CSV table of N, CA, C and O in Angstrom, one decimal:
chain,number,residue,atom,x,y,z
P,659,MET,N,-10.8,-11.6,-3.2
P,659,MET,CA,-10.4,-10.2,-3.1
P,659,MET,C,-10.5,-9.7,-1.7
P,659,MET,O,-11.4,-9.9,-1.0
P,660,ALA,N,-9.5,-9.0,-1.3
P,660,ALA,CA,-9.5,-8.4,0.1
P,660,ALA,C,-10.4,-7.3,0.2
P,660,ALA,O,-10.6,-6.5,-0.7
P,661,SER,N,-11.1,-7.2,1.4
P,661,SER,CA,-12.0,-6.1,1.6
P,661,SER,C,-11.3,-4.9,2.2
P,661,SER,O,-10.2,-5.0,2.8
P,662,ILE,N,-11.9,-3.7,2.1
P,662,ILE,CA,-11.3,-2.5,2.6
P,662,ILE,C,-11.4,-2.5,4.1
P,662,ILE,O,-10.5,-2.2,4.8
P,663,ARG,N,-12.6,-2.8,4.6
P,663,ARG,CA,-12.9,-2.9,6.0
P,663,ARG,C,-12.6,-4.3,6.6
P,663,ARG,O,-12.9,-5.3,5.9
P,664,PRO,N,-12.0,-4.4,7.8
P,664,PRO,CA,-11.7,-5.7,8.3
P,664,PRO,C,-13.0,-6.5,8.6
P,664,PRO,O,-14.0,-5.9,9.0
P,665,ARG,N,-12.9,-7.8,8.4
P,665,ARG,CA,-14.0,-8.7,8.7
P,665,ARG,C,-13.9,-9.0,10.2
P,665,ARG,O,-12.8,-9.2,10.7
P,666,THR,N,-15.0,-9.1,10.9
P,666,THR,CA,-14.9,-9.5,12.3
P,666,THR,C,-15.5,-10.9,12.5
P,666,THR,O,-16.5,-11.2,11.7
P,667,VAL,N,-15.0,-11.6,13.4
P,667,VAL,CA,-15.5,-12.9,13.7
P,667,VAL,C,-15.3,-13.2,15.2
P,667,VAL,O,-14.4,-12.7,15.8
P,668,GLY,N,-16.4,-13.8,15.7
P,668,GLY,CA,-16.3,-14.2,17.2
P,668,GLY,C,-15.3,-15.3,17.4
P,668,GLY,O,-15.0,-16.1,16.6
P,669,LEU,N,-14.8,-15.3,18.7
P,669,LEU,CA,-13.8,-16.3,19.1
P,669,LEU,C,-14.3,-17.7,18.9
P,669,LEU,O,-13.6,-18.6,18.3
P,670,ARG,N,-15.6,-18.0,19.2
P,670,ARG,CA,-16.1,-19.3,19.1
P,670,ARG,C,-16.2,-19.7,17.6
P,670,ARG,O,-15.8,-20.9,17.3
P,671,GLU,N,-16.7,-18.8,16.8
P,671,GLU,CA,-16.8,-19.2,15.3
P,671,GLU,C,-15.4,-19.4,14.7
P,671,GLU,O,-15.2,-20.3,13.9
P,672,LEU,N,-14.5,-18.6,15.1
P,672,LEU,CA,-13.1,-18.7,14.6
P,672,LEU,C,-12.6,-20.1,15.0
P,672,LEU,O,-12.0,-20.8,14.2
P,673,LYS,N,-12.8,-20.5,16.2
P,673,LYS,CA,-12.3,-21.8,16.7
P,673,LYS,C,-13.0,-23.0,15.9
P,673,LYS,O,-12.3,-23.9,15.5
P,674,ASN,N,-14.3,-22.8,15.6
P,674,ASN,CA,-15.0,-23.9,14.9
P,674,ASN,C,-14.7,-23.9,13.4
P,674,ASN,O,-14.8,-25.0,12.8
P,675,GLN,N,-14.3,-22.8,12.9
P,675,GLN,CA,-14.1,-22.7,11.4
P,675,GLN,C,-12.7,-22.1,11.1
P,675,GLN,O,-12.5,-21.3,10.2
P,676,LEU,N,-11.7,-22.5,11.8
P,676,LEU,CA,-10.4,-22.0,11.7
P,676,LEU,C,-9.8,-22.1,10.3
P,676,LEU,O,-9.2,-21.1,9.8
P,677,SER,N,-10.0,-23.2,9.7
P,677,SER,CA,-9.4,-23.4,8.3
P,677,SER,C,-10.0,-22.4,7.3
P,677,SER,O,-9.3,-21.8,6.5
P,678,LYS,N,-11.3,-22.1,7.4
P,678,LYS,CA,-11.9,-21.1,6.5
P,678,LYS,C,-11.3,-19.8,6.7
P,678,LYS,O,-11.0,-19.1,5.7
P,679,TYR,N,-11.1,-19.4,8.0
P,679,TYR,CA,-10.5,-18.0,8.2
P,679,TYR,C,-9.0,-17.9,7.8
P,679,TYR,O,-8.6,-16.9,7.4
P,680,VAL,N,-8.3,-19.0,8.0
P,680,VAL,CA,-6.9,-19.0,7.6
P,680,VAL,C,-6.8,-18.9,6.0
P,680,VAL,O,-6.0,-18.1,5.5
P,681,ARG,N,-7.8,-19.5,5.3
P,681,ARG,CA,-7.8,-19.3,3.8
P,681,ARG,C,-8.1,-17.9,3.5
P,681,ARG,O,-7.5,-17.3,2.5
P,682,LEU,N,-9.0,-17.3,4.2
P,682,LEU,CA,-9.4,-15.9,3.9
P,682,LEU,C,-8.2,-14.9,4.2
P,682,LEU,O,-7.9,-14.0,3.4
P,683,VAL,N,-7.4,-15.2,5.3
P,683,VAL,CA,-6.2,-14.4,5.6
P,683,VAL,C,-5.2,-14.6,4.5
P,683,VAL,O,-4.5,-13.7,4.0
P,684,ARG,N,-5.0,-15.9,4.1
P,684,ARG,CA,-4.0,-16.2,3.0
P,684,ARG,C,-4.4,-15.4,1.7
P,684,ARG,O,-3.5,-15.0,1.0
P,685,SER,N,-5.6,-15.2,1.5
P,685,SER,CA,-6.0,-14.5,0.2
P,685,SER,C,-6.0,-13.0,0.4
P,685,SER,O,-6.3,-12.3,-0.5
P,686,GLY,N,-5.5,-12.5,1.6
P,686,GLY,CA,-5.4,-11.1,1.8
P,686,GLY,C,-6.3,-10.4,2.7
P,686,GLY,O,-6.3,-9.2,2.9
P,687,GLU,N,-7.3,-11.2,3.3
P,687,GLU,CA,-8.2,-10.6,4.2
P,687,GLU,C,-7.6,-10.2,5.5
P,687,GLU,O,-6.6,-10.8,6.0
P,688,HIS,N,-8.2,-9.1,6.1
P,688,HIS,CA,-7.8,-8.7,7.5
P,688,HIS,C,-9.0,-9.1,8.4
P,688,HIS,O,-10.1,-8.6,8.1
P,689,ILE,N,-8.7,-9.9,9.4
P,689,ILE,CA,-9.8,-10.4,10.2
P,689,ILE,C,-9.6,-9.9,11.6
P,689,ILE,O,-8.5,-10.1,12.2
P,690,GLN,N,-10.6,-9.3,12.2
P,690,GLN,CA,-10.5,-9.0,13.6
P,690,GLN,C,-11.3,-10.0,14.4
P,690,GLN,O,-12.4,-10.3,14.1
P,691,VAL,N,-10.7,-10.5,15.5
P,691,VAL,CA,-11.3,-11.5,16.4
P,691,VAL,C,-11.9,-10.8,17.6
P,691,VAL,O,-11.2,-10.0,18.2
P,692,THR,N,-13.2,-11.1,17.8
P,692,THR,CA,-13.9,-10.5,19.0
P,692,THR,C,-14.2,-11.5,20.0
P,692,THR,O,-14.4,-12.7,19.8
P,693,ASP,N,-14.2,-11.0,21.3
P,693,ASP,CA,-14.6,-11.8,22.4
P,693,ASP,C,-15.7,-11.0,23.2
P,693,ASP,O,-15.3,-9.9,23.6
P,694,ARG,N,-16.9,-11.4,23.2
P,694,ARG,CA,-18.0,-10.7,23.8
P,694,ARG,C,-18.1,-9.3,23.2
P,694,ARG,O,-18.3,-8.3,23.9
P,695,GLY,N,-17.9,-9.2,21.9
P,695,GLY,CA,-18.1,-7.9,21.1
P,695,GLY,C,-16.9,-7.0,21.2
P,695,GLY,O,-17.0,-5.9,20.5
P,696,GLN,N,-15.9,-7.3,21.8
P,696,GLN,CA,-14.7,-6.5,21.9
P,696,GLN,C,-13.5,-7.1,21.1
P,696,GLN,O,-13.3,-8.3,21.2
P,697,VAL,N,-12.9,-6.3,20.2
P,697,VAL,CA,-11.8,-6.9,19.4
P,697,VAL,C,-10.6,-7.2,20.3
P,697,VAL,O,-10.1,-6.4,21.1
P,698,VAL,N,-10.1,-8.5,20.2
P,698,VAL,CA,-9.0,-8.9,21.1
P,698,VAL,C,-7.8,-9.4,20.3
P,698,VAL,O,-6.7,-9.5,20.9
P,699,ALA,N,-8.0,-9.6,19.0
P,699,ALA,CA,-6.9,-10.0,18.2
P,699,ALA,C,-7.2,-9.6,16.7
P,699,ALA,O,-8.3,-9.4,16.3
P,700,GLU,N,-6.1,-9.6,15.9
P,700,GLU,CA,-6.2,-9.4,14.4
P,700,GLU,C,-5.4,-10.5,13.7
P,700,GLU,O,-4.3,-10.8,14.1
P,701,LEU,N,-6.0,-11.0,12.6
P,701,LEU,CA,-5.3,-11.9,11.8
P,701,LEU,C,-5.0,-11.2,10.5
P,701,LEU,O,-5.8,-10.7,9.8
P,702,LEU,N,-3.7,-11.2,10.1
P,702,LEU,CA,-3.2,-10.5,8.9
P,702,LEU,C,-2.3,-11.4,8.2
P,702,LEU,O,-1.6,-12.2,8.7
P,703,PRO,N,-2.2,-11.2,6.8
P,703,PRO,CA,-1.3,-12.0,6.0
P,703,PRO,C,0.2,-11.6,6.5
P,703,PRO,O,0.4,-10.5,6.9
P,704,PRO,N,1.1,-12.5,6.3
P,704,PRO,CA,2.5,-12.2,6.6
P,704,PRO,C,3.0,-11.0,5.9
P,704,PRO,O,2.7,-10.8,4.8
P,705,GLY,N,3.7,-10.2,6.6
P,705,GLY,CA,4.3,-9.0,6.1
P,705,GLY,C,3.4,-7.8,6.0
P,705,GLY,O,3.8,-6.7,5.7
P,706,VAL,N,2.2,-7.9,6.4
P,706,VAL,CA,1.2,-6.8,6.3
P,706,VAL,C,1.4,-5.8,7.5
P,706,VAL,O,1.2,-4.7,7.3
P,707,ALA,N,1.9,-6.3,8.6
P,707,ALA,CA,2.1,-5.4,9.7
P,707,ALA,C,3.0,-4.2,9.4
P,707,ALA,O,2.8,-3.1,9.8
P,708,ALA,N,3.9,-4.4,8.5
P,708,ALA,CA,4.9,-3.3,8.1
P,708,ALA,C,4.1,-2.2,7.3
P,708,ALA,O,4.5,-1.1,7.4
P,709,ASP,N,3.1,-2.6,6.5
P,709,ASP,CA,2.4,-1.6,5.7
P,709,ASP,C,1.0,-1.2,6.3
P,709,ASP,O,0.2,-0.8,5.6
P,710,ARG,N,0.8,-1.3,7.6
P,710,ARG,CA,-0.4,-1.0,8.2
P,710,ARG,C,-0.7,0.5,8.2
P,710,ARG,O,-1.9,0.9,8.3
P,711,GLN,N,0.3,1.3,8.0
P,711,GLN,CA,0.1,2.8,7.9
P,711,GLN,C,-0.4,3.2,6.6
P,711,GLN,O,-1.0,4.3,6.5
P,712,GLN,N,-0.3,2.4,5.6
P,712,GLN,CA,-0.8,2.8,4.3
P,712,GLN,C,-2.3,2.4,4.1
P,712,GLN,O,-2.8,1.6,4.9
P,713,HIS,N,-2.9,2.8,3.1
P,713,HIS,CA,-4.3,2.5,2.9
P,713,HIS,C,-4.4,1.0,2.7
P,713,HIS,O,-3.7,0.4,1.9
P,714,PRO,N,-5.4,0.3,3.3
P,714,PRO,CA,-5.6,-1.1,3.2
P,714,PRO,C,-5.7,-1.6,1.7
P,714,PRO,O,-5.3,-2.7,1.4
P,715,GLY,N,-6.4,-0.8,0.9
P,715,GLY,CA,-6.6,-1.2,-0.5
P,715,GLY,C,-5.3,-1.3,-1.3
P,715,GLY,O,-5.0,-2.2,-2.1
P,716,LEU,N,-4.3,-0.3,-1.0
P,716,LEU,CA,-3.0,-0.4,-1.6
P,716,LEU,C,-2.2,-1.6,-1.1
P,716,LEU,O,-1.6,-2.3,-1.9
P,717,GLY,N,-2.4,-2.0,0.1
P,717,GLY,CA,-1.7,-3.2,0.6
P,717,GLY,C,-2.2,-4.4,0.0
P,717,GLY,O,-1.4,-5.3,-0.4
P,718,ALA,N,-3.5,-4.5,-0.3
P,718,ALA,CA,-4.1,-5.6,-0.9
P,718,ALA,C,-3.6,-5.7,-2.4
P,718,ALA,O,-3.3,-6.8,-2.9
P,719,LEU,N,-3.6,-4.6,-3.1
P,719,LEU,CA,-3.1,-4.6,-4.5
P,719,LEU,C,-1.6,-5.0,-4.5
P,719,LEU,O,-1.3,-5.8,-5.4
P,720,HIS,N,-0.8,-4.6,-3.6
P,720,HIS,CA,0.6,-5.0,-3.5
P,720,HIS,C,0.7,-6.5,-3.3
P,720,HIS,O,1.5,-7.1,-4.0
P,721,ARG,N,0.0,-7.0,-2.3
P,721,ARG,CA,0.0,-8.4,-2.1
P,721,ARG,C,-0.4,-9.3,-3.3
P,721,ARG,O,0.1,-10.4,-3.5
P,722,ARG,N,-1.3,-8.8,-4.1
P,722,ARG,CA,-1.8,-9.5,-5.2
P,722,ARG,C,-0.8,-9.3,-6.4
P,722,ARG,O,-1.0,-9.9,-7.5
P,723,GLY,N,0.2,-8.5,-6.3
P,723,GLY,CA,1.1,-8.3,-7.4
P,723,GLY,C,0.7,-7.3,-8.4
P,723,GLY,O,1.3,-7.2,-9.5
P,724,LEU,N,-0.4,-6.5,-8.2
P,724,LEU,CA,-0.9,-5.6,-9.2
P,724,LEU,C,-0.1,-4.3,-9.1
P,724,LEU,O,-0.1,-3.5,-10.1
P,725,ILE,N,0.5,-3.9,-8.0
P,725,ILE,CA,1.3,-2.7,-7.9
P,725,ILE,C,2.6,-3.1,-7.2
P,725,ILE,O,2.6,-4.2,-6.5
P,726,ARG,N,3.6,-2.3,-7.2
P,726,ARG,CA,4.8,-2.6,-6.4
P,726,ARG,C,5.2,-1.4,-5.6
P,726,ARG,O,5.0,-0.3,-6.0
P,727,ALA,N,5.8,-1.7,-4.5
P,727,ALA,CA,6.3,-0.6,-3.6
P,727,ALA,C,7.5,0.0,-4.2
P,727,ALA,O,8.3,-0.7,-4.8
P,728,VAL,N,7.7,1.2,-3.9
P,728,VAL,CA,8.9,1.9,-4.4
P,728,VAL,C,9.7,2.4,-3.1
P,728,VAL,O,9.2,2.4,-2.0
P,729,ALA,N,10.9,2.9,-3.4
P,729,ALA,CA,11.7,3.4,-2.3
P,729,ALA,C,11.1,4.7,-1.8
P,729,ALA,O,10.4,5.4,-2.5
P,730,ALA,N,11.5,5.0,-0.6
P,730,ALA,CA,11.1,6.3,0.0
P,730,ALA,C,11.7,7.4,-0.8
P,730,ALA,O,12.7,7.3,-1.4
P,731,ASN,N,11.0,8.5,-0.9
P,731,ASN,CA,11.4,9.7,-1.7
P,731,ASN,C,12.6,10.4,-1.0
P,731,ASN,O,12.4,10.9,0.1
P,732,SER,N,13.7,10.3,-1.6
P,732,SER,CA,14.9,11.0,-1.1
P,732,SER,C,15.8,11.3,-2.3
P,732,SER,O,15.7,10.7,-3.4
P,733,ALA,N,16.7,12.2,-2.1
P,733,ALA,CA,17.7,12.6,-3.1
P,733,ALA,C,18.5,11.5,-3.6
P,733,ALA,O,18.9,11.4,-4.8
P,734,ALA,N,18.8,10.5,-2.7
P,734,ALA,CA,19.6,9.4,-3.1
P,734,ALA,C,19.0,8.5,-4.1
P,734,ALA,O,19.6,7.7,-4.8
P,735,VAL,N,17.6,8.5,-4.3
P,735,VAL,CA,16.9,7.7,-5.2
P,735,VAL,C,17.1,8.1,-6.7
P,735,VAL,O,17.1,7.3,-7.6
P,736,TYR,N,17.3,9.4,-6.9
P,736,TYR,CA,17.4,10.0,-8.2
P,736,TYR,C,18.8,10.1,-8.7
P,736,TYR,O,19.7,10.4,-7.9
P,737,ALA,N,19.0,9.9,-10.0
P,737,ALA,CA,20.3,10.1,-10.6
P,737,ALA,C,20.7,11.6,-10.6
P,737,ALA,O,19.9,12.4,-10.8
P,738,ARG,N,22.0,11.8,-10.3
P,738,ARG,CA,22.4,13.2,-10.2
P,738,ARG,C,22.6,13.7,-11.6
P,738,ARG,O,23.2,13.1,-12.5
P,739,LEU,N,22.0,14.9,-11.9
P,739,LEU,CA,22.1,15.5,-13.2
P,739,LEU,C,23.4,16.3,-13.3
P,739,LEU,O,23.8,16.9,-12.3
P,740,ARG,N,24.0,16.3,-14.5
P,740,ARG,CA,25.2,17.1,-14.6
P,740,ARG,C,24.8,18.5,-15.0
P,740,ARG,O,23.7,18.8,-15.6
P,741,LYS,N,25.6,19.5,-14.7
P,741,LYS,CA,25.3,20.9,-15.0
P,741,LYS,C,25.3,21.1,-16.5
P,741,LYS,O,26.1,20.5,-17.2
P,742,SER,N,24.5,22.0,-16.9
P,742,SER,CA,24.5,22.4,-18.3
P,742,SER,C,25.8,23.1,-18.6
P,742,SER,O,26.3,23.9,-17.9
P,743,PRO,N,26.5,22.7,-19.8
P,743,PRO,CA,27.8,23.2,-20.1
P,743,PRO,C,27.7,24.7,-20.5
P,743,PRO,O,28.7,25.4,-20.4
P,744,GLN,N,26.5,25.2,-20.8
P,744,GLN,CA,26.4,26.6,-21.3
P,744,GLN,C,25.6,27.4,-20.3
P,744,GLN,O,24.4,27.1,-20.1
P,745,ALA,N,26.2,28.4,-19.6
P,745,ALA,CA,25.5,29.2,-18.7
P,745,ALA,C,24.4,30.0,-19.4
P,745,ALA,O,24.7,30.5,-20.5
P,746,GLY,N,23.2,30.1,-18.9
P,746,GLY,CA,22.2,30.9,-19.5
P,746,GLY,C,21.4,30.2,-20.6
P,746,GLY,O,20.6,30.8,-21.3
P,747,ARG,N,21.7,28.9,-20.9
P,747,ARG,CA,21.0,28.2,-22.0
P,747,ARG,C,19.5,28.1,-21.7
P,747,ARG,O,18.8,28.3,-22.7
P,748,ALA,N,19.1,27.8,-20.5
P,748,ALA,CA,17.7,27.7,-20.2
P,748,ALA,C,17.0,29.0,-20.5
P,748,ALA,O,15.9,29.0,-21.1
P,749,LYS,N,17.6,30.1,-20.2
P,749,LYS,CA,16.9,31.4,-20.4
P,749,LYS,C,16.8,31.6,-21.9
P,749,LYS,O,15.7,32.1,-22.4
P,750,ARG,N,17.8,31.3,-22.7
P,750,ARG,CA,17.7,31.5,-24.1
P,750,ARG,C,16.7,30.6,-24.7
P,750,ARG,O,15.9,31.1,-25.6
P,751,LEU,N,16.5,29.4,-24.3
P,751,LEU,CA,15.5,28.5,-24.8
P,751,LEU,C,14.1,29.0,-24.5
P,751,LEU,O,13.2,29.0,-25.3
P,752,LEU,N,13.9,29.5,-23.2
P,752,LEU,CA,12.6,30.0,-22.8
P,752,LEU,C,12.3,31.3,-23.6
P,752,LEU,O,11.2,31.5,-24.1
P,753,ASP,N,13.3,32.1,-23.8
P,753,ASP,CA,13.1,33.4,-24.6
P,753,ASP,C,12.7,33.0,-26.1
P,753,ASP,O,11.8,33.6,-26.6
P,754,ALA,N,13.3,32.0,-26.6
P,754,ALA,CA,13.0,31.6,-28.0
P,754,ALA,C,11.5,31.0,-28.1
P,754,ALA,O,10.8,31.3,-29.0
P,755,VAL,N,11.1,30.2,-27.1
P,755,VAL,CA,9.8,29.7,-27.1
P,755,VAL,C,8.8,30.8,-26.9
P,755,VAL,O,7.7,30.9,-27.6
P,756,ARG,N,9.0,31.8,-26.0
P,756,ARG,CA,8.1,32.9,-25.8
P,756,ARG,C,8.0,33.8,-27.0
P,756,ARG,O,7.0,34.4,-27.3
P,757,ALA,N,9.1,33.9,-27.8
P,757,ALA,CA,9.1,34.8,-29.0
P,757,ALA,C,8.2,34.2,-30.0
P,757,ALA,O,7.7,35.0,-30.9
P,758,GLU,N,8.0,32.9,-30.0
P,758,GLU,CA,7.2,32.3,-31.1
P,758,GLU,C,5.7,32.5,-30.8
P,758,GLU,O,4.9,32.3,-31.7
P,759,ARG,N,5.3,33.0,-29.6
P,759,ARG,CA,3.9,33.2,-29.3
P,759,ARG,C,3.4,34.5,-29.9
P,759,ARG,O,3.8,35.4,-30.1
């Protein structure tokens, strides 16, 4: 399971245990590589760079297939509704509901 906060690993340890860290990245982990305590690189699963602006937990759920991304919110996404054939119908319906109270 991917963690919310990135895991950090020193450059020497990464070199000595590269296979281990590649497996972690493959499973969804975000790993920051440090050199003398300073972050110099990041290892991310493929395609994650595009969703770095979103919450890391959502990205991890998406990569695991538990949620799916949707289109950006725009008028083009929604089906166009046709106009009501009767003018004032909504008002009459609301008046009827309110009269029952």
